[in-house]
């Protein structure tokens, strides 16, 4: 039995079979949303890798439908700089970065 590292909800760090390869069915389901709100644990790892995978495969002109809630996630201790870089990258990619009290549903 092989074990794989999965920070992203969409694929393993190093896919070794179909189950650990990119989940296009999940992505297609997410694309049907009027608005996609991302949050969870941890901003520095799982939220980071999952949202990066989504944005990489999301149409650039529709990235405004994605919102990252920066106050509903926290970093693994010692990885705050990874979260800061991630948030900056998401803003640059066209993702909305908001707080839970400012987001419009």
PDB file of N, CA and C in Angstrom:
ATOM      1  N   UNK A   1       0.851  -1.183   0.000  1.00  0.00           N
ATOM      2  CA  UNK A   1       0.000   0.000   0.000  1.00  0.00           C
ATOM      3  C   UNK A   1       0.893   1.241   0.000  1.00  0.00           C
ATOM      4  N   UNK A   2       0.641   2.132  -0.957  1.00  0.00           N
ATOM      5  CA  UNK A   2       1.402   3.370  -1.028  1.00  0.00           C
ATOM      6  C   UNK A   2       0.630   4.485  -0.368  1.00  0.00           C
ATOM      7  N   UNK A   3       1.328   5.273   0.389  1.00  0.00           N
ATOM      8  CA  UNK A   3       0.717   6.449   0.984  1.00  0.00           C
ATOM      9  C   UNK A   3       1.225   7.680   0.259  1.00  0.00           C
ATOM     10  N   UNK A   4       0.349   8.678   0.127  1.00  0.00           N
ATOM     11  CA  UNK A   4       0.728   9.903  -0.563  1.00  0.00           C
ATOM     12  C   UNK A   4       0.405  11.101   0.305  1.00  0.00           C
ATOM     13  N   UNK A   5       1.097  12.178   0.052  1.00  0.00           N
ATOM     14  CA  UNK A   5       0.874  13.436   0.753  1.00  0.00           C
ATOM     15  C   UNK A   5      -0.174  14.218  -0.011  1.00  0.00           C
ATOM     16  N   UNK A   6      -1.263  14.594   0.675  1.00  0.00           N
ATOM     17  CA  UNK A   6      -2.321  15.364   0.027  1.00  0.00           C
ATOM     18  C   UNK A   6      -2.631  16.610   0.841  1.00  0.00           C
ATOM     19  N   UNK A   7      -2.003  17.727   0.460  1.00  0.00           N
ATOM     20  CA  UNK A   7      -2.374  19.008   1.060  1.00  0.00           C
ATOM     21  C   UNK A   7      -3.593  19.564   0.342  1.00  0.00           C
ATOM     22  N   UNK A   8      -3.701  19.302  -0.943  1.00  0.00           N
ATOM     23  CA  UNK A   8      -4.832  19.779  -1.734  1.00  0.00           C
ATOM     24  C   UNK A   8      -5.978  18.774  -1.676  1.00  0.00           C
ATOM     25  N   UNK A   9      -7.188  19.294  -1.656  1.00  0.00           N
ATOM     26  CA  UNK A   9      -8.364  18.420  -1.704  1.00  0.00           C
ATOM     27  C   UNK A   9      -8.588  17.863  -3.109  1.00  0.00           C
ATOM     28  N   UNK A  10      -7.862  18.385  -4.091  1.00  0.00           N
ATOM     29  CA  UNK A  10      -8.077  17.998  -5.478  1.00  0.00           C
ATOM     30  C   UNK A  10      -7.069  16.995  -6.024  1.00  0.00           C
ATOM     31  N   UNK A  11      -5.900  16.912  -5.424  1.00  0.00           N
ATOM     32  CA  UNK A  11      -4.919  15.936  -5.916  1.00  0.00           C
ATOM     33  C   UNK A  11      -3.770  15.797  -4.926  1.00  0.00           C
ATOM     34  N   UNK A  12      -3.068  14.705  -5.067  1.00  0.00           N
ATOM     35  CA  UNK A  12      -1.904  14.446  -4.222  1.00  0.00           C
ATOM     36  C   UNK A  12      -0.716  15.280  -4.687  1.00  0.00           C
ATOM     37  N   UNK A  13       0.201  15.490  -3.780  1.00  0.00           N
ATOM     38  CA  UNK A  13       1.448  16.178  -4.119  1.00  0.00           C
ATOM     39  C   UNK A  13       2.144  15.462  -5.284  1.00  0.00           C
ATOM     40  N   UNK A  14       2.203  14.134  -5.186  1.00  0.00           N
ATOM     41  CA  UNK A  14       2.752  13.296  -6.254  1.00  0.00           C
ATOM     42  C   UNK A  14       1.719  12.205  -6.530  1.00  0.00           C
ATOM     43  N   UNK A  15       0.858  12.406  -7.525  1.00  0.00           N
ATOM     44  CA  UNK A  15      -0.174  11.405  -7.820  1.00  0.00           C
ATOM     45  C   UNK A  15       0.459  10.069  -8.223  1.00  0.00           C
ATOM     46  N   UNK A  16      -0.108   8.985  -7.671  1.00  0.00           N
ATOM     47  CA  UNK A  16       0.424   7.655  -7.986  1.00  0.00           C
ATOM     48  C   UNK A  16      -0.614   6.753  -8.662  1.00  0.00           C
ATOM     49  N   UNK A  17      -1.871   7.208  -8.685  1.00  0.00           N
ATOM     50  CA  UNK A  17      -2.920   6.441  -9.350  1.00  0.00           C
ATOM     51  C   UNK A  17      -4.105   7.367  -9.627  1.00  0.00           C
ATOM     52  N   UNK A  18      -5.178   6.820 -10.165  1.00  0.00           N
ATOM     53  CA  UNK A  18      -6.344   7.644 -10.509  1.00  0.00           C
ATOM     54  C   UNK A  18      -6.951   8.331  -9.277  1.00  0.00           C
ATOM     55  N   UNK A  19      -6.988   7.628  -8.147  1.00  0.00           N
ATOM     56  CA  UNK A  19      -7.583   8.205  -6.942  1.00  0.00           C
ATOM     57  C   UNK A  19      -6.796   9.399  -6.404  1.00  0.00           C
ATOM     58  N   UNK A  20      -5.517   9.454  -6.696  1.00  0.00           N
ATOM     59  CA  UNK A  20      -4.695  10.553  -6.187  1.00  0.00           C
ATOM     60  C   UNK A  20      -4.389  11.599  -7.258  1.00  0.00           C
ATOM     61  N   UNK A  21      -4.894  11.393  -8.473  1.00  0.00           N
ATOM     62  CA  UNK A  21      -4.720  12.360  -9.561  1.00  0.00           C
ATOM     63  C   UNK A  21      -5.750  13.477  -9.426  1.00  0.00           C
ATOM     64  N   UNK A  22      -5.598  14.512 -10.219  1.00  0.00           N
ATOM     65  CA  UNK A  22      -6.468  15.677 -10.129  1.00  0.00           C
ATOM     66  C   UNK A  22      -7.929  15.278 -10.323  1.00  0.00           C
ATOM     67  N   UNK A  23      -8.787  15.771  -9.437  1.00  0.00           N
ATOM     68  CA  UNK A  23     -10.212  15.432  -9.451  1.00  0.00           C
ATOM     69  C   UNK A  23     -10.988  16.461 -10.278  1.00  0.00           C
ATOM     70  N   UNK A  24     -11.030  16.242 -11.580  1.00  0.00           N
ATOM     71  CA  UNK A  24     -11.732  17.168 -12.466  1.00  0.00           C
ATOM     72  C   UNK A  24     -13.243  17.140 -12.240  1.00  0.00           C
ATOM     73  N   UNK A  25     -13.788  16.031 -11.770  1.00  0.00           N
ATOM     74  CA  UNK A  25     -15.225  15.982 -11.472  1.00  0.00           C
ATOM     75  C   UNK A  25     -15.563  16.951 -10.343  1.00  0.00           C
ATOM     76  N   UNK A  26     -14.754  16.981  -9.310  1.00  0.00           N
ATOM     77  CA  UNK A  26     -14.973  17.922  -8.213  1.00  0.00           C
ATOM     78  C   UNK A  26     -14.830  19.354  -8.719  1.00  0.00           C
ATOM     79  N   UNK A  27     -13.797  19.628  -9.500  1.00  0.00           N
ATOM     80  CA  UNK A  27     -13.609  20.974 -10.037  1.00  0.00           C
ATOM     81  C   UNK A  27     -14.811  21.393 -10.881  1.00  0.00           C
ATOM     82  N   UNK A  28     -15.293  20.516 -11.749  1.00  0.00           N
ATOM     83  CA  UNK A  28     -16.447  20.845 -12.587  1.00  0.00           C
ATOM     84  C   UNK A  28     -17.677  21.141 -11.738  1.00  0.00           C
ATOM     85  N   UNK A  29     -17.837  20.421 -10.646  1.00  0.00           N
ATOM     86  CA  UNK A  29     -18.949  20.675  -9.732  1.00  0.00           C
ATOM     87  C   UNK A  29     -18.815  22.058  -9.088  1.00  0.00           C
ATOM     88  N   UNK A  30     -17.604  22.413  -8.680  1.00  0.00           N
ATOM     89  CA  UNK A  30     -17.369  23.722  -8.071  1.00  0.00           C
ATOM     90  C   UNK A  30     -17.608  24.858  -9.053  1.00  0.00           C
ATOM     91  N   UNK A  31     -17.275  24.642 -10.307  1.00  0.00           N
ATOM     92  CA  UNK A  31     -17.442  25.677 -11.335  1.00  0.00           C
ATOM     93  C   UNK A  31     -18.909  26.025 -11.568  1.00  0.00           C
ATOM     94  N   UNK A  32     -19.820  25.167 -11.170  1.00  0.00           N
ATOM     95  CA  UNK A  32     -21.248  25.435 -11.335  1.00  0.00           C
ATOM     96  C   UNK A  32     -21.767  26.447 -10.309  1.00  0.00           C
ATOM     97  N   UNK A  33     -20.962  26.762  -9.310  1.00  0.00           N
ATOM     98  CA  UNK A  33     -21.372  27.684  -8.247  1.00  0.00           C
ATOM     99  C   UNK A  33     -21.402  29.120  -8.746  1.00  0.00           C
ATOM    100  N   UNK A  34     -22.351  29.884  -8.223  1.00  0.00           N
ATOM    101  CA  UNK A  34     -22.369  31.316  -8.497  1.00  0.00           C
ATOM    102  C   UNK A  34     -21.239  32.014  -7.762  1.00  0.00           C
ATOM    103  N   UNK A  35     -20.901  31.468  -6.586  1.00  0.00           N
ATOM    104  CA  UNK A  35     -19.832  32.020  -5.765  1.00  0.00           C
ATOM    105  C   UNK A  35     -19.181  30.869  -5.018  1.00  0.00           C
ATOM    106  N   UNK A  36     -17.861  30.847  -5.007  1.00  0.00           N
ATOM    107  CA  UNK A  36     -17.110  29.830  -4.287  1.00  0.00           C
ATOM    108  C   UNK A  36     -16.370  30.516  -3.152  1.00  0.00           C
ATOM    109  N   UNK A  37     -16.656  30.098  -1.923  1.00  0.00           N
ATOM    110  CA  UNK A  37     -16.018  30.685  -0.744  1.00  0.00           C
ATOM    111  C   UNK A  37     -15.079  29.654  -0.147  1.00  0.00           C
ATOM    112  N   UNK A  38     -13.825  30.048   0.038  1.00  0.00           N
ATOM    113  CA  UNK A  38     -12.802  29.137   0.545  1.00  0.00           C
ATOM    114  C   UNK A  38     -12.322  29.573   1.919  1.00  0.00           C
ATOM    115  N   UNK A  39     -12.244  28.596   2.818  1.00  0.00           N
ATOM    116  CA  UNK A  39     -11.681  28.802   4.144  1.00  0.00           C
ATOM    117  C   UNK A  39     -11.390  27.429   4.731  1.00  0.00           C
ATOM    118  N   UNK A  40     -10.779  27.378   5.882  1.00  0.00           N
ATOM    119  CA  UNK A  40     -10.488  26.098   6.512  1.00  0.00           C
ATOM    120  C   UNK A  40      -9.120  26.079   7.142  1.00  0.00           C
ATOM    121  N   UNK A  41      -8.657  24.895   7.465  1.00  0.00           N
ATOM    122  CA  UNK A  41      -7.344  24.744   8.087  1.00  0.00           C
ATOM    123  C   UNK A  41      -6.458  23.912   7.192  1.00  0.00           C
ATOM    124  N   UNK A  42      -5.296  24.288   7.001  1.00  0.00           N
ATOM    125  CA  UNK A  42      -4.634  25.494   7.451  1.00  0.00           C
ATOM    126  C   UNK A  42      -4.329  26.382   6.240  1.00  0.00           C
ATOM    127  N   UNK A  43      -4.361  27.687   6.473  1.00  0.00           N
ATOM    128  CA  UNK A  43      -4.130  28.651   5.396  1.00  0.00           C
ATOM    129  C   UNK A  43      -2.781  28.403   4.730  1.00  0.00           C
ATOM    130  N   UNK A  44      -1.799  28.020   5.513  1.00  0.00           N
ATOM    131  CA  UNK A  44      -0.447  27.827   4.982  1.00  0.00           C
ATOM    132  C   UNK A  44      -0.288  26.550   4.169  1.00  0.00           C
ATOM    133  N   UNK A  45      -1.214  25.610   4.326  1.00  0.00           N
ATOM    134  CA  UNK A  45      -1.042  24.318   3.665  1.00  0.00           C
ATOM    135  C   UNK A  45      -2.281  23.900   2.863  1.00  0.00           C
ATOM    136  N   UNK A  46      -3.272  23.329   3.500  1.00  0.00           N
ATOM    137  CA  UNK A  46      -4.409  22.737   2.771  1.00  0.00           C
ATOM    138  C   UNK A  46      -5.239  23.765   2.015  1.00  0.00           C
ATOM    139  N   UNK A  47      -5.585  24.870   2.647  1.00  0.00           N
ATOM    140  CA  UNK A  47      -6.339  25.915   1.947  1.00  0.00           C
ATOM    141  C   UNK A  47      -5.480  26.464   0.806  1.00  0.00           C
ATOM    142  N   UNK A  48      -4.231  26.684   1.076  1.00  0.00           N
ATOM    143  CA  UNK A  48      -3.271  27.189   0.101  1.00  0.00           C
ATOM    144  C   UNK A  48      -3.217  26.278  -1.138  1.00  0.00           C
ATOM    145  N   UNK A  49      -2.899  25.019  -0.947  1.00  0.00           N
ATOM    146  CA  UNK A  49      -2.735  24.111  -2.080  1.00  0.00           C
ATOM    147  C   UNK A  49      -4.057  23.830  -2.805  1.00  0.00           C
ATOM    148  N   UNK A  50      -5.139  23.710  -2.053  1.00  0.00           N
ATOM    149  CA  UNK A  50      -6.439  23.456  -2.684  1.00  0.00           C
ATOM    150  C   UNK A  50      -6.859  24.626  -3.554  1.00  0.00           C
ATOM    151  N   UNK A  51      -6.768  25.833  -3.003  1.00  0.00           N
ATOM    152  CA  UNK A  51      -7.215  26.992  -3.780  1.00  0.00           C
ATOM    153  C   UNK A  51      -6.275  27.268  -4.951  1.00  0.00           C
ATOM    154  N   UNK A  52      -5.006  27.031  -4.791  1.00  0.00           N
ATOM    155  CA  UNK A  52      -4.080  27.182  -5.926  1.00  0.00           C
ATOM    156  C   UNK A  52      -4.469  26.221  -7.061  1.00  0.00           C
ATOM    157  N   UNK A  53      -4.804  24.984  -6.698  1.00  0.00           N
ATOM    158  CA  UNK A  53      -5.228  24.020  -7.724  1.00  0.00           C
ATOM    159  C   UNK A  53      -6.505  24.469  -8.410  1.00  0.00           C
ATOM    160  N   UNK A  54      -7.451  24.987  -7.640  1.00  0.00           N
ATOM    161  CA  UNK A  54      -8.705  25.472  -8.226  1.00  0.00           C
ATOM    162  C   UNK A  54      -8.428  26.629  -9.179  1.00  0.00           C
ATOM    163  N   UNK A  55      -7.679  27.616  -8.713  1.00  0.00           N
ATOM    164  CA  UNK A  55      -7.411  28.804  -9.520  1.00  0.00           C
ATOM    165  C   UNK A  55      -6.646  28.447 -10.794  1.00  0.00           C
ATOM    166  N   UNK A  56      -5.735  27.515 -10.707  1.00  0.00           N
ATOM    167  CA  UNK A  56      -4.960  27.105 -11.887  1.00  0.00           C
ATOM    168  C   UNK A  56      -5.856  26.573 -13.003  1.00  0.00           C
ATOM    169  N   UNK A  57      -6.963  25.935 -12.635  1.00  0.00           N
ATOM    170  CA  UNK A  57      -7.863  25.331 -13.620  1.00  0.00           C
ATOM    171  C   UNK A  57      -9.163  26.121 -13.820  1.00  0.00           C
ATOM    172  N   UNK A  58      -9.294  27.256 -13.176  1.00  0.00           N
ATOM    173  CA  UNK A  58     -10.509  28.075 -13.244  1.00  0.00           C
ATOM    174  C   UNK A  58     -10.343  29.108 -14.350  1.00  0.00           C
ATOM    175  N   UNK A  59     -11.360  29.370 -15.141  1.00  0.00           N
ATOM    176  CA  UNK A  59     -11.233  30.393 -16.184  1.00  0.00           C
ATOM    177  C   UNK A  59     -10.855  31.749 -15.573  1.00  0.00           C
ATOM    178  N   UNK A  60      -9.830  32.355 -16.120  1.00  0.00           N
ATOM    179  CA  UNK A  60      -9.318  33.614 -15.566  1.00  0.00           C
ATOM    180  C   UNK A  60     -10.400  34.677 -15.444  1.00  0.00           C
ATOM    181  N   UNK A  61     -11.273  34.744 -16.444  1.00  0.00           N
ATOM    182  CA  UNK A  61     -12.315  35.773 -16.434  1.00  0.00           C
ATOM    183  C   UNK A  61     -13.409  35.510 -15.398  1.00  0.00           C
ATOM    184  N   UNK A  62     -13.394  34.341 -14.759  1.00  0.00           N
ATOM    185  CA  UNK A  62     -14.395  34.011 -13.737  1.00  0.00           C
ATOM    186  C   UNK A  62     -13.814  33.907 -12.331  1.00  0.00           C
ATOM    187  N   UNK A  63     -12.577  34.282 -12.145  1.00  0.00           N
ATOM    188  CA  UNK A  63     -11.949  34.160 -10.826  1.00  0.00           C
ATOM    189  C   UNK A  63     -12.548  35.108  -9.796  1.00  0.00           C
ATOM    190  N   UNK A  64     -13.265  36.112 -10.245  1.00  0.00           N
ATOM    191  CA  UNK A  64     -13.958  37.014  -9.328  1.00  0.00           C
ATOM    192  C   UNK A  64     -15.100  36.324  -8.585  1.00  0.00           C
ATOM    193  N   UNK A  65     -15.472  35.125  -9.019  1.00  0.00           N
ATOM    194  CA  UNK A  65     -16.500  34.347  -8.322  1.00  0.00           C
ATOM    195  C   UNK A  65     -15.928  33.628  -7.089  1.00  0.00           C
ATOM    196  N   UNK A  66     -14.604  33.662  -6.948  1.00  0.00           N
ATOM    197  CA  UNK A  66     -13.940  32.968  -5.837  1.00  0.00           C
ATOM    198  C   UNK A  66     -13.582  33.972  -4.755  1.00  0.00           C
ATOM    199  N   UNK A  67     -13.908  33.628  -3.513  1.00  0.00           N
ATOM    200  CA  UNK A  67     -13.570  34.462  -2.365  1.00  0.00           C
ATOM    201  C   UNK A  67     -12.834  33.632  -1.326  1.00  0.00           C
ATOM    202  N   UNK A  68     -11.711  34.151  -0.865  1.00  0.00           N
ATOM    203  CA  UNK A  68     -10.944  33.550   0.226  1.00  0.00           C
ATOM    204  C   UNK A  68     -11.239  34.334   1.488  1.00  0.00           C
ATOM    205  N   UNK A  69     -11.733  33.652   2.523  1.00  0.00           N
ATOM    206  CA  UNK A  69     -11.990  34.305   3.813  1.00  0.00           C
ATOM    207  C   UNK A  69     -10.720  34.227   4.653  1.00  0.00           C
ATOM    208  N   UNK A  70     -10.029  35.351   4.764  1.00  0.00           N
ATOM    209  CA  UNK A  70      -8.732  35.337   5.438  1.00  0.00           C
ATOM    210  C   UNK A  70      -8.829  35.245   6.956  1.00  0.00           C
ATOM    211  N   UNK A  71      -9.996  35.513   7.507  1.00  0.00           N
ATOM    212  CA  UNK A  71     -10.124  35.424   8.958  1.00  0.00           C
ATOM    213  C   UNK A  71     -10.761  34.106   9.421  1.00  0.00           C
ATOM    214  N   UNK A  72     -10.978  33.190   8.505  1.00  0.00           N
ATOM    215  CA  UNK A  72     -11.568  31.896   8.857  1.00  0.00           C
ATOM    216  C   UNK A  72     -10.570  30.762   8.640  1.00  0.00           C
ATOM    217  N   UNK A  73      -9.299  31.113   8.649  1.00  0.00           N
ATOM    218  CA  UNK A  73      -8.213  30.154   8.496  1.00  0.00           C
ATOM    219  C   UNK A  73      -7.029  30.666   9.292  1.00  0.00           C
ATOM    220  N   UNK A  74      -6.163  29.774   9.666  1.00  0.00           N
ATOM    221  CA  UNK A  74      -4.925  30.183  10.325  1.00  0.00           C
ATOM    222  C   UNK A  74      -3.793  29.314   9.803  1.00  0.00           C
ATOM    223  N   UNK A  75      -2.594  29.795  10.010  1.00  0.00           N
ATOM    224  CA  UNK A  75      -1.409  29.078   9.531  1.00  0.00           C
ATOM    225  C   UNK A  75      -0.963  28.026  10.527  1.00  0.00           C
ATOM    226  N   UNK A  76      -0.288  27.020  10.022  1.00  0.00           N
ATOM    227  CA  UNK A  76       0.440  26.115  10.899  1.00  0.00           C
ATOM    228  C   UNK A  76       1.512  26.971  11.571  1.00  0.00           C
ATOM    229  N   UNK A  77       1.701  26.851  12.886  1.00  0.00           N
ATOM    230  CA  UNK A  77       2.719  27.672  13.563  1.00  0.00           C
ATOM    231  C   UNK A  77       4.068  27.604  12.841  1.00  0.00           C
ATOM    232  N   UNK A  78       4.627  28.794  12.607  1.00  0.00           N
ATOM    233  CA  UNK A  78       5.905  28.888  11.929  1.00  0.00           C
ATOM    234  C   UNK A  78       5.800  29.059  10.426  1.00  0.00           C
ATOM    235  N   UNK A  79       4.572  29.018   9.881  1.00  0.00           N
ATOM    236  CA  UNK A  79       4.372  29.115   8.431  1.00  0.00           C
ATOM    237  C   UNK A  79       3.544  30.338   8.041  1.00  0.00           C
ATOM    238  N   UNK A  80       3.581  31.371   8.859  1.00  0.00           N
ATOM    239  CA  UNK A  80       2.814  32.583   8.552  1.00  0.00           C
ATOM    240  C   UNK A  80       3.230  33.211   7.233  1.00  0.00           C
ATOM    241  N   UNK A  81       4.516  33.165   6.912  1.00  0.00           N
ATOM    242  CA  UNK A  81       4.973  33.781   5.664  1.00  0.00           C
ATOM    243  C   UNK A  81       4.393  33.051   4.449  1.00  0.00           C
ATOM    244  N   UNK A  82       4.195  31.745   4.535  1.00  0.00           N
ATOM    245  CA  UNK A  82       3.578  30.996   3.431  1.00  0.00           C
ATOM    246  C   UNK A  82       2.153  31.486   3.199  1.00  0.00           C
ATOM    247  N   UNK A  83       1.434  31.759   4.282  1.00  0.00           N
ATOM    248  CA  UNK A  83       0.067  32.278   4.161  1.00  0.00           C
ATOM    249  C   UNK A  83       0.059  33.669   3.534  1.00  0.00           C
ATOM    250  N   UNK A  84       0.990  34.509   3.963  1.00  0.00           N
ATOM    251  CA  UNK A  84       1.062  35.870   3.420  1.00  0.00           C
ATOM    252  C   UNK A  84       1.340  35.848   1.922  1.00  0.00           C
ATOM    253  N   UNK A  85       2.267  35.007   1.498  1.00  0.00           N
ATOM    254  CA  UNK A  85       2.586  34.875   0.070  1.00  0.00           C
ATOM    255  C   UNK A  85       1.367  34.354  -0.688  1.00  0.00           C
ATOM    256  N   UNK A  86       0.706  33.344  -0.124  1.00  0.00           N
ATOM    257  CA  UNK A  86      -0.488  32.767  -0.736  1.00  0.00           C
ATOM    258  C   UNK A  86      -1.573  33.820  -0.936  1.00  0.00           C
ATOM    259  N   UNK A  87      -1.862  34.598   0.088  1.00  0.00           N
ATOM    260  CA  UNK A  87      -2.895  35.631  -0.013  1.00  0.00           C
ATOM    261  C   UNK A  87      -2.535  36.632  -1.109  1.00  0.00           C
ATOM    262  N   UNK A  88      -1.288  37.059  -1.152  1.00  0.00           N
ATOM    263  CA  UNK A  88      -0.844  37.972  -2.206  1.00  0.00           C
ATOM    264  C   UNK A  88      -0.992  37.368  -3.590  1.00  0.00           C
ATOM    265  N   UNK A  89      -0.647  36.104  -3.716  1.00  0.00           N
ATOM    266  CA  UNK A  89      -0.775  35.419  -5.007  1.00  0.00           C
ATOM    267  C   UNK A  89      -2.238  35.326  -5.436  1.00  0.00           C
ATOM    268  N   UNK A  90      -3.127  35.079  -4.486  1.00  0.00           N
ATOM    269  CA  UNK A  90      -4.543  34.971  -4.825  1.00  0.00           C
ATOM    270  C   UNK A  90      -5.106  36.320  -5.260  1.00  0.00           C
ATOM    271  N   UNK A  91      -4.711  37.395  -4.590  1.00  0.00           N
ATOM    272  CA  UNK A  91      -5.147  38.732  -5.002  1.00  0.00           C
ATOM    273  C   UNK A  91      -4.664  39.008  -6.422  1.00  0.00           C
ATOM    274  N   UNK A  92      -3.405  38.693  -6.683  1.00  0.00           N
ATOM    275  CA  UNK A  92      -2.828  38.898  -8.015  1.00  0.00           C
ATOM    276  C   UNK A  92      -3.548  38.066  -9.081  1.00  0.00           C
ATOM    277  N   UNK A  93      -4.043  36.886  -8.695  1.00  0.00           N
ATOM    278  CA  UNK A  93      -4.744  36.002  -9.635  1.00  0.00           C
ATOM    279  C   UNK A  93      -6.188  36.424  -9.882  1.00  0.00           C
ATOM    280  N   UNK A  94      -6.685  37.398  -9.113  1.00  0.00           N
ATOM    281  CA  UNK A  94      -8.048  37.871  -9.315  1.00  0.00           C
ATOM    282  C   UNK A  94      -9.069  37.306  -8.346  1.00  0.00           C
ATOM    283  N   UNK A  95      -8.592  36.604  -7.311  1.00  0.00           N
ATOM    284  CA  UNK A  95      -9.479  36.063  -6.270  1.00  0.00           C
ATOM    285  C   UNK A  95      -9.791  37.173  -5.270  1.00  0.00           C
ATOM    286  N   UNK A  96     -11.029  37.244  -4.823  1.00  0.00           N
ATOM    287  CA  UNK A  96     -11.403  38.195  -3.775  1.00  0.00           C
ATOM    288  C   UNK A  96     -10.908  37.677  -2.443  1.00  0.00           C
ATOM    289  N   UNK A  97     -10.290  38.558  -1.666  1.00  0.00           N
ATOM    290  CA  UNK A  97      -9.846  38.202  -0.319  1.00  0.00           C
ATOM    291  C   UNK A  97     -10.600  39.094   0.629  1.00  0.00           C
ATOM    292  N   UNK A  98     -11.418  38.489   1.487  1.00  0.00           N
ATOM    293  CA  UNK A  98     -12.279  39.258   2.371  1.00  0.00           C
ATOM    294  C   UNK A  98     -12.283  38.647   3.765  1.00  0.00           C
ATOM    295  N   UNK A  99     -13.007  39.297   4.666  1.00  0.00           N
ATOM    296  CA  UNK A  99     -13.240  38.744   5.995  1.00  0.00           C
ATOM    297  C   UNK A  99     -14.684  38.270   6.080  1.00  0.00           C
ATOM    298  N   UNK A 100     -14.963  37.457   7.073  1.00  0.00           N
ATOM    299  CA  UNK A 100     -16.300  36.869   7.193  1.00  0.00           C
ATOM    300  C   UNK A 100     -17.381  37.913   7.432  1.00  0.00           C
ATOM    301  N   UNK A 101     -17.032  39.038   8.016  1.00  0.00           N
ATOM    302  CA  UNK A 101     -18.058  40.056   8.257  1.00  0.00           C
ATOM    303  C   UNK A 101     -18.265  40.987   7.069  1.00  0.00           C
ATOM    304  N   UNK A 102     -17.402  40.881   6.048  1.00  0.00           N
ATOM    305  CA  UNK A 102     -17.577  41.756   4.891  1.00  0.00           C
ATOM    306  C   UNK A 102     -18.051  41.019   3.636  1.00  0.00           C
ATOM    307  N   UNK A 103     -17.998  39.697   3.648  1.00  0.00           N
ATOM    308  CA  UNK A 103     -18.344  38.936   2.452  1.00  0.00           C
ATOM    309  C   UNK A 103     -19.849  39.005   2.199  1.00  0.00           C
ATOM    310  N   UNK A 104     -20.210  39.129   0.939  1.00  0.00           N
ATOM    311  CA  UNK A 104     -21.621  39.137   0.560  1.00  0.00           C
ATOM    312  C   UNK A 104     -21.970  37.784  -0.042  1.00  0.00           C
ATOM    313  N   UNK A 105     -22.994  37.167   0.502  1.00  0.00           N
ATOM    314  CA  UNK A 105     -23.415  35.865   0.007  1.00  0.00           C
ATOM    315  C   UNK A 105     -24.471  35.996  -1.062  1.00  0.00           C
TER     316      UNK A 105
END
